Amino acid sequence: MKAVVITGIGQLEVTEVPDPKAGPREVVVDVSACGLCGTDLHILQGEFAPTLPVIPGHEFAGVIVEIGKDVTEVAVGDRVAVDPSLYCHECRMCRLGRNNLCERWNAIGVSVSGGAAEFAVAPVANCVKLPEHVRTEDAALIEPLSCAVRGYDILRSQLASRVLIYGSGTMGLMMLQLGKLTGAASIEMVDINTDRLATAKQLGVTATATTADELDRPKGWDVVIDATGNERAIQDGLGRVAKGGTFLQFGVSDYSARATIEPYKIYNQEITITGSMAVLHSFERAADLFATGVLDPNIFISDRLPLDDYAAAIDQFKAGEGRKIQVLP
């Protein structure tokens, strides 16, 4: 089969690799679409993936073409979205129900072969069948949506919160959409990319700006979400949290990123600083939300490119052009 292989730091190729085979409790998925994510850039930089080479692609959906001998839950021909998370279920974190913090954490498309290929293998437990009205290619959005659902699980948002989001890329826009569902009183968004801010306006954001200084909120926001991973945005956002508020580190930063906190202010104003790591008990809920039309795929997916153009898709993603970019094997 044809697949993208990250062969080394900064190096990738589209090449032929052996077709995957399903284990007893696994399925083989004919990949319909695979989304690009900031995590893919980190893997290309030599972060996250424990070893290279690896086939990337942790946001994908497709049609089952092979099932393992012990699989009864799905059948050949079923259309599925795939949760990429792989847990050991044995370590302390798993036993505490914090599987996303598994001490042996792995993921399809990160540490094992993923969906940037014609075919991909997944445990049957990680597959969610799609309803008839959901287009298979669109369902690759369910994985990033499940990360956003997890983010709001962490926030435990109260009604009428005032929310500030840094970054209007795919994840920031998803946090915007879910923020409206949680009953936020206002959601404002900061980004230096005015084209992306235009999409936020289309989705009903309260206000947009290229810097938070342009927004009229002198006492800060109840919830500040970084969806950029950018060191400067994070530093700025930490200083925008209102008394009793929460800062959520949602964007994935480089390993080397650093920010300065003010311990006295955190103590004196009871500010919470927290993070949200990928998916946890949120994939099925995201699939249910997606089926209700919580996201418009025609707005969120800006580009669909052939698998052979994966390198060009990565370059476009790096340049901040478009929104969700998918490759179609």
GROMACS .gro file of C-alpha atoms in nm, residues 20-278:
model
  259
   20PRO     CA    1  -0.134  -0.422   0.735
   21LYS     CA    2  -0.300  -0.732   0.881
   22ALA     CA    3  -0.561  -0.740   1.155
   23GLY     CA    4  -0.483  -0.912   1.484
   24PRO     CA    5  -0.750  -1.113   1.666
   25ARG     CA    6  -0.921  -0.804   1.814
   26GLU     CA    7  -0.826  -0.557   1.542
   27VAL     CA    8  -0.967  -0.428   1.215
   28VAL     CA    9  -0.812  -0.293   0.897
   29VAL     CA   10  -0.961   0.038   0.784
   30ASP     CA   11  -0.957   0.160   0.426
   31VAL     CA   12  -0.880   0.524   0.508
   32SER     CA   13  -1.119   0.776   0.351
   33ALA     CA   14  -0.956   1.089   0.493
   34CYS     CA   15  -0.681   1.181   0.737
   35GLY     CA   16  -0.651   1.524   0.898
   36LEU     CA   17  -0.328   1.708   0.967
   37CYS     CA   18  -0.262   1.835   1.318
   38GLY     CA   19   0.004   2.027   1.506
   39THR     CA   20   0.109   1.696   1.659
   40ASP     CA   21   0.219   1.583   1.313
   41LEU     CA   22   0.456   1.880   1.297
   42HIS     CA   23   0.598   1.787   1.636
   43ILE     CA   24   0.657   1.431   1.521
   44LEU     CA   25   0.834   1.566   1.213
   45GLN     CA   26   1.050   1.775   1.450
   46GLY     CA   27   1.144   1.461   1.644
   47GLU     CA   28   0.904   1.512   1.935
   48PHE     CA   29   0.633   1.278   2.070
   49ALA     CA   30   0.704   0.974   1.855
   50PRO     CA   31   0.941   0.752   2.058
   51THR     CA   32   1.104   0.610   1.748
   52LEU     CA   33   1.121   0.685   1.378
   53PRO     CA   34   1.031   0.587   1.111
   54VAL     CA   35   0.655   0.605   1.168
   55ILE     CA   36   0.344   0.648   0.954
   56PRO     CA   37   0.169   0.960   1.094
   57GLY     CA   38  -0.203   1.037   1.099
   58HIS     CA   39  -0.410   1.014   1.416
   59GLU     CA   40  -0.724   1.187   1.280
   60PHE     CA   41  -0.889   0.946   1.038
   61ALA     CA   42  -1.202   0.764   0.936
   62GLY     CA   43  -1.278   0.502   0.678
   63VAL     CA   44  -1.438   0.173   0.586
   64ILE     CA   45  -1.355  -0.160   0.750
   65VAL     CA   46  -1.213  -0.405   0.497
   66GLU     CA   47  -1.084  -0.679   0.730
   67ILE     CA   48  -1.169  -0.795   1.082
   68GLY     CA   49  -0.975  -1.012   1.324
   69LYS     CA   50  -1.094  -1.360   1.411
   70ASP     CA   51  -1.234  -1.250   1.750
   71VAL     CA   52  -1.413  -0.936   1.629
   72THR     CA   53  -1.793  -0.944   1.651
   73GLU     CA   54  -1.883  -0.579   1.717
   74VAL     CA   55  -1.830  -0.454   1.361
   75ALA     CA   56  -1.833  -0.603   1.014
   76VAL     CA   57  -1.658  -0.554   0.682
   77GLY     CA   58  -1.819  -0.257   0.513
   78ASP     CA   59  -1.893  -0.063   0.831
   79ARG     CA   60  -1.785   0.300   0.825
   80VAL     CA   61  -1.598   0.409   1.136
   81ALA     CA   62  -1.410   0.691   1.301
   82VAL     CA   63  -1.105   0.578   1.498
   83ASP     CA   64  -0.993   0.688   1.843
   84PRO     CA   65  -0.611   0.675   1.815
   85SER     CA   66  -0.547   0.636   2.190
   86LEU     CA   67  -0.369   0.320   2.306
   87TYR     CA   68  -0.347   0.251   2.679
   88CYS     CA   69  -0.190  -0.026   2.884
   89HIS     CA   70  -0.486  -0.042   3.131
   90GLU     CA   71  -0.238  -0.166   3.394
   91CYS     CA   72  -0.037   0.130   3.523
   92ARG     CA   73  -0.141   0.349   3.816
   93MET     CA   74  -0.283   0.623   3.593
   94CYS     CA   75  -0.494   0.375   3.397
   95ARG     CA   76  -0.621   0.215   3.718
   96LEU     CA   77  -0.722   0.561   3.839
   97GLY     CA   78  -0.921   0.616   3.520
   98ARG     CA   79  -0.668   0.872   3.389
   99ASN     CA   80  -0.582   0.665   3.084
  100ASN     CA   81  -0.469   0.962   2.879
  101LEU     CA   82  -0.182   0.993   3.127
  102CYS     CA   83  -0.091   0.626   3.085
  103GLU     CA   84   0.270   0.555   3.178
  104ARG     CA   85   0.298   0.345   2.860
  105TRP     CA   86   0.090   0.583   2.647
  106ASN     CA   87   0.087   0.513   2.277
  107ALA     CA   88  -0.127   0.633   1.989
  108ILE     CA   89  -0.207   0.532   1.635
  109GLY     CA   90  -0.026   0.775   1.408
  110VAL     CA   91   0.213   0.884   1.682
  111SER     CA   92   0.400   0.581   1.810
  112VAL     CA   93   0.251   0.316   1.579
  113SER     CA   94   0.144   0.330   1.214
  114GLY     CA   95  -0.142   0.570   1.149
  115GLY     CA   96  -0.393   0.691   0.895
  116ALA     CA   97  -0.173   0.879   0.649
  117ALA     CA   98  -0.189   0.568   0.434
  118GLU     CA   99  -0.429   0.372   0.220
  119PHE     CA  100  -0.499   0.130   0.507
  120ALA     CA  101  -0.458   0.144   0.886
  121VAL     CA  102  -0.499  -0.106   1.171
  122ALA     CA  103  -0.696  -0.023   1.485
  123PRO     CA  104  -0.829  -0.214   1.786
  124VAL     CA  105  -1.200  -0.280   1.745
  125ALA     CA  106  -1.254  -0.107   2.080
  126ASN     CA  107  -1.129   0.216   1.924
  127CYS     CA  108  -1.380   0.217   1.638
  128VAL     CA  109  -1.707   0.410   1.646
  129LYS     CA  110  -1.958   0.332   1.375
  130LEU     CA  111  -2.094   0.628   1.183
  131PRO     CA  112  -2.462   0.701   1.124
  132GLU     CA  113  -2.581   0.706   0.764
  133HIS     CA  114  -2.606   1.085   0.738
  134VAL     CA  115  -2.241   1.147   0.838
  135ARG     CA  116  -1.999   1.159   0.545
  136THR     CA  117  -1.700   0.933   0.606
  137GLU     CA  118  -1.439   1.191   0.509
  138ASP     CA  119  -1.598   1.450   0.739
  139ALA     CA  120  -1.582   1.208   1.033
  140ALA     CA  121  -1.204   1.254   1.055
  141LEU     CA  122  -1.300   1.570   1.248
  142ILE     CA  123  -1.432   1.361   1.536
  143GLU     CA  124  -1.086   1.302   1.684
  144PRO     CA  125  -0.994   1.670   1.723
  145LEU     CA  126  -1.348   1.738   1.846
  146SER     CA  127  -1.298   1.472   2.114
  147CYS     CA  128  -0.988   1.660   2.233
  148ALA     CA  129  -1.196   1.977   2.258
  149VAL     CA  130  -1.463   1.791   2.455
  150ARG     CA  131  -1.191   1.677   2.694
  151GLY     CA  132  -1.079   2.039   2.729
  152TYR     CA  133  -1.424   2.141   2.846
  153ASP     CA  134  -1.437   1.842   3.081
  154ILE     CA  135  -1.128   1.991   3.247
  155LEU     CA  136  -1.278   2.340   3.259
  156ARG     CA  137  -1.607   2.231   3.418
  157SER     CA  138  -1.746   2.554   3.280
  158GLN     CA  139  -2.007   2.756   3.461
  159LEU     CA  140  -2.293   2.929   3.285
  160ALA     CA  141  -2.228   3.290   3.179
  161SER     CA  142  -1.847   3.261   3.184
  162ARG     CA  143  -1.647   3.525   2.996
  163VAL     CA  144  -1.407   3.335   2.771
  164LEU     CA  145  -1.094   3.439   2.581
  165ILE     CA  146  -0.939   3.203   2.325
  166TYR     CA  147  -0.595   3.249   2.175
  167GLY     CA  148  -0.579   3.103   1.824
  168SER     CA  149  -0.855   3.066   1.566
  169GLY     CA  150  -0.724   2.757   1.391
  170THR     CA  151  -0.925   2.436   1.389
  171MET     CA  152  -0.890   2.369   1.761
  172GLY     CA  153  -0.961   2.725   1.866
  173LEU     CA  154  -1.273   2.727   1.649
  174MET     CA  155  -1.386   2.398   1.802
  175MET     CA  156  -1.338   2.545   2.149
  176LEU     CA  157  -1.549   2.839   2.032
  177GLN     CA  158  -1.831   2.611   1.918
  178LEU     CA  159  -1.829   2.408   2.238
  179GLY     CA  160  -1.803   2.723   2.449
  180LYS     CA  161  -2.132   2.840   2.303
  181LEU     CA  162  -2.288   2.506   2.399
  182THR     CA  163  -2.170   2.545   2.759
  183GLY     CA  164  -2.357   2.874   2.793
  184ALA     CA  165  -2.068   3.121   2.789
  185ALA     CA  166  -2.183   3.482   2.824
  186SER     CA  167  -1.917   3.595   2.578
  187ILE     CA  168  -1.636   3.437   2.379
  188GLU     CA  169  -1.363   3.657   2.238
  189MET     CA  170  -1.077   3.543   2.020
  190VAL     CA  171  -0.723   3.666   1.954
  191ASP     CA  172  -0.513   3.571   1.652
  192ILE     CA  173  -0.260   3.746   1.431
  193ASN     CA  174  -0.412   3.562   1.132
  194THR     CA  175  -0.701   3.783   1.022
  195ASP     CA  176  -0.824   3.529   0.764
  196ARG     CA  177  -0.884   3.279   1.044
  197LEU     CA  178  -1.050   3.543   1.258
  198ALA     CA  179  -1.295   3.595   0.972
  199THR     CA  180  -1.404   3.233   1.016
  200ALA     CA  181  -1.451   3.291   1.388
  201LYS     CA  182  -1.682   3.581   1.304
  202GLN     CA  183  -1.874   3.354   1.068
  203LEU     CA  184  -1.922   3.110   1.356
  204GLY     CA  185  -2.060   3.375   1.590
  205VAL     CA  186  -1.769   3.480   1.810
  206THR     CA  187  -1.848   3.778   2.034
  207ALA     CA  188  -1.542   3.979   1.929
  208THR     CA  189  -1.204   3.931   1.762
  209ALA     CA  190  -0.872   4.111   1.783
  210THR     CA  191  -0.509   4.071   1.685
  211THR     CA  192  -0.409   4.146   2.045
  212ALA     CA  193  -0.603   4.119   2.369
  213ASP     CA  194  -0.521   4.485   2.437
  214GLU     CA  195  -0.785   4.573   2.175
  215LEU     CA  196  -1.059   4.403   2.378
  216ASP     CA  197  -1.244   4.586   2.656
  217ARG     CA  198  -1.190   4.354   2.950
  218PRO     CA  199  -0.967   4.535   3.203
  219LYS     CA  200  -1.042   4.289   3.483
  220GLY     CA  201  -0.969   3.986   3.269
  221TRP     CA  202  -1.162   3.678   3.165
  222ASP     CA  203  -1.310   3.395   3.372
  223VAL     CA  204  -1.164   3.140   3.130
  224VAL     CA  205  -0.857   3.190   2.912
  225ILE     CA  206  -0.774   2.914   2.665
  226ASP     CA  207  -0.450   2.889   2.471
  227ALA     CA  208  -0.510   2.697   2.149
  228THR     CA  209  -0.183   2.800   1.986
  229GLY     CA  210   0.102   2.643   2.180
  230ASN     CA  211   0.286   2.969   2.108
  231GLU     CA  212   0.510   3.085   2.390
  232ARG     CA  213   0.422   3.454   2.354
  233ALA     CA  214   0.049   3.386   2.339
  234ILE     CA  215   0.071   3.167   2.649
  235GLN     CA  216   0.261   3.430   2.842
  236ASP     CA  217   0.013   3.698   2.746
  237GLY     CA  218  -0.284   3.477   2.829
  238LEU     CA  219  -0.160   3.398   3.178
  239GLY     CA  220  -0.183   3.766   3.260
  240ARG     CA  221  -0.541   3.796   3.133
  241VAL     CA  222  -0.710   3.562   3.381
  242ALA     CA  223  -0.963   3.731   3.611
  243LYS     CA  224  -0.979   3.669   3.984
  244GLY     CA  225  -1.097   3.315   4.051
  245GLY     CA  226  -1.050   3.233   3.683
  246THR     CA  227  -0.889   2.947   3.495
  247PHE     CA  228  -0.614   2.929   3.233
  248LEU     CA  229  -0.630   2.618   3.015
  249GLN     CA  230  -0.319   2.513   2.822
  250PHE     CA  231  -0.490   2.339   2.531
  251GLY     CA  232  -0.249   2.406   2.244
  252VAL     CA  233   0.057   2.182   2.208
  253SER     CA  234   0.376   2.380   2.258
  254ASP     CA  235   0.732   2.289   2.172
  255TYR     CA  236   0.922   2.104   2.442
  256SER     CA  237   1.146   2.410   2.483
  257ALA     CA  238   0.862   2.661   2.538
  258ARG     CA  239   0.873   2.848   2.870
  259ALA     CA  240   0.640   3.093   3.049
  260THR     CA  241   0.670   3.288   3.373
  261ILE     CA  242   0.400   3.274   3.639
  262GLU     CA  243   0.334   3.501   3.938
  263PRO     CA  244   0.294   3.268   4.239
  264TYR     CA  245   0.157   3.537   4.471
  265LYS     CA  246  -0.110   3.636   4.218
  266ILE     CA  247  -0.210   3.272   4.170
  267TYR     CA  248  -0.242   3.233   4.547
  268ASN     CA  249  -0.406   3.564   4.623
  269GLN     CA  250  -0.658   3.557   4.336
  270GLU     CA  251  -0.722   3.181   4.343
  271ILE     CA  252  -0.627   3.137   3.978
  272THR     CA  253  -0.623   2.786   3.834
  273ILE     CA  254  -0.368   2.688   3.569
  274THR     CA  255  -0.436   2.353   3.410
  275GLY     CA  256  -0.384   2.147   3.096
  276SER     CA  257  -0.579   1.912   2.876
  277MET     CA  258  -0.405   1.609   2.730
  278ALA     CA  259  -0.572   1.465   2.419
   0.00000   0.00000   0.00000
